[in-house]
Amino acid sequence: MTYVIAEPCVDLKDKACIEECPVDCIYEGQRSLYIHPDECVDCGACEPVCPVEAIFYEDDTPEEWKDYYKANVEFFDELGSPGGASKLGMIERDHPVITALPPQSHDE
């Protein structure tokens, strides 16, 4: 089991979760953030600090965003397990589920 970042993060990338993550397992794509399923220790520190409530425990992901689990896992197919997001910086791509979305508005 792992945590999943869903659609509310797309085109926002607040990054409060990155600062809170004790194991550096939240990676930055072009339009969204992704939690590495093998590096996440399921501590839950990221979930309460997300300002748009985009982070869910895998089993608690709302039905409308169930595809985001697959997107979070498959994002790392090419990368493997680098062992920490901070040393990579932004990764110049996103999962096709994210890429296919129109620009997301985050009106306050």
XYZ file of C-alpha atoms in Angstrom:
108
model
C 0.000 0.000 0.000
C 1.066 3.564 -0.638
C -0.187 7.112 -0.873
C -1.395 8.551 -4.177
C -1.416 12.099 -5.516
C -4.561 12.787 -7.542
C -5.963 15.425 -9.891
C -6.191 18.407 -7.481
C -2.363 18.605 -7.625
C -2.180 18.872 -11.425
C -0.855 22.281 -12.485
C -0.613 23.384 -8.831
C 2.335 21.491 -7.294
C 2.213 23.319 -3.942
C 5.115 21.146 -2.662
C 4.223 21.378 1.045
C 4.137 17.567 0.930
C 7.730 17.438 -0.338
C 8.916 19.492 2.628
C 7.052 17.210 5.046
C 8.116 13.852 3.568
C 10.780 12.257 5.802
C 11.996 9.816 3.122
C 12.154 12.120 0.054
C 9.814 9.931 -2.026
C 7.693 12.654 -3.669
C 8.965 13.404 -7.159
C 8.110 16.369 -9.363
C 6.917 15.942 -12.936
C 6.124 18.808 -15.285
C 2.486 19.196 -14.209
C 2.078 17.040 -11.104
C 3.837 15.444 -8.160
C 4.164 11.660 -7.790
C 4.753 9.429 -4.764
C 7.166 6.557 -5.383
C 5.291 3.404 -4.281
C 8.454 1.502 -3.301
C 10.115 4.368 -1.434
C 7.024 5.556 0.481
C 6.972 4.268 4.070
C 3.244 4.977 4.532
C 3.870 7.464 7.336
C 1.074 9.772 6.152
C 2.994 12.981 6.875
C 2.229 14.342 3.405
C -1.545 13.965 3.505
C -2.555 16.600 6.101
C -0.273 19.326 4.686
C -1.681 19.184 1.147
C -3.651 22.431 0.717
C -5.934 20.988 -1.992
C -6.470 17.524 -0.455
C -4.881 15.745 -3.427
C -3.160 12.988 -1.404
C -4.979 9.790 -0.500
C -4.106 6.446 0.992
C -4.338 4.019 -1.932
C -7.543 2.327 -0.729
C -9.156 5.685 0.115
C -8.665 7.315 -3.290
C -12.053 8.564 -4.543
C -13.488 6.463 -7.372
C -13.207 9.361 -9.849
C -9.428 9.406 -9.327
C -8.661 5.656 -9.125
C -6.496 5.932 -12.289
C -4.059 8.101 -10.362
C -2.758 5.073 -8.471
C -1.698 3.565 -11.789
C -0.260 6.929 -12.908
C 1.809 7.219 -9.699
C 3.173 3.676 -10.106
C 3.830 3.808 -13.867
C 5.530 7.209 -13.656
C 8.484 5.323 -12.157
C 8.665 2.543 -14.776
C 11.551 4.295 -16.563
C 13.132 5.852 -13.469
C 13.206 2.779 -11.298
C 13.926 3.612 -7.671
C 16.399 6.504 -7.589
C 16.385 6.575 -3.794
C 15.380 10.174 -3.317
C 13.626 12.885 -5.265
C 15.778 15.833 -4.198
C 18.809 14.669 -6.160
C 16.787 14.487 -9.410
C 14.913 17.785 -9.379
C 12.013 18.184 -11.783
C 11.562 15.329 -14.218
C 10.709 16.681 -17.669
C 7.658 14.500 -18.246
C 4.366 13.304 -16.786
C 2.296 10.165 -16.939
C -0.093 10.080 -19.969
C -3.114 10.369 -17.617
C -1.763 13.769 -16.538
C -0.541 14.829 -19.978
C -4.008 14.221 -21.450
C -5.712 16.617 -19.021
C -6.564 20.148 -20.111
C -4.913 22.905 -18.047
C -6.355 22.858 -14.538
C -7.700 26.046 -13.031
C -6.954 26.649 -9.349
C -9.101 29.678 -8.669
C -9.232 30.677 -5.047
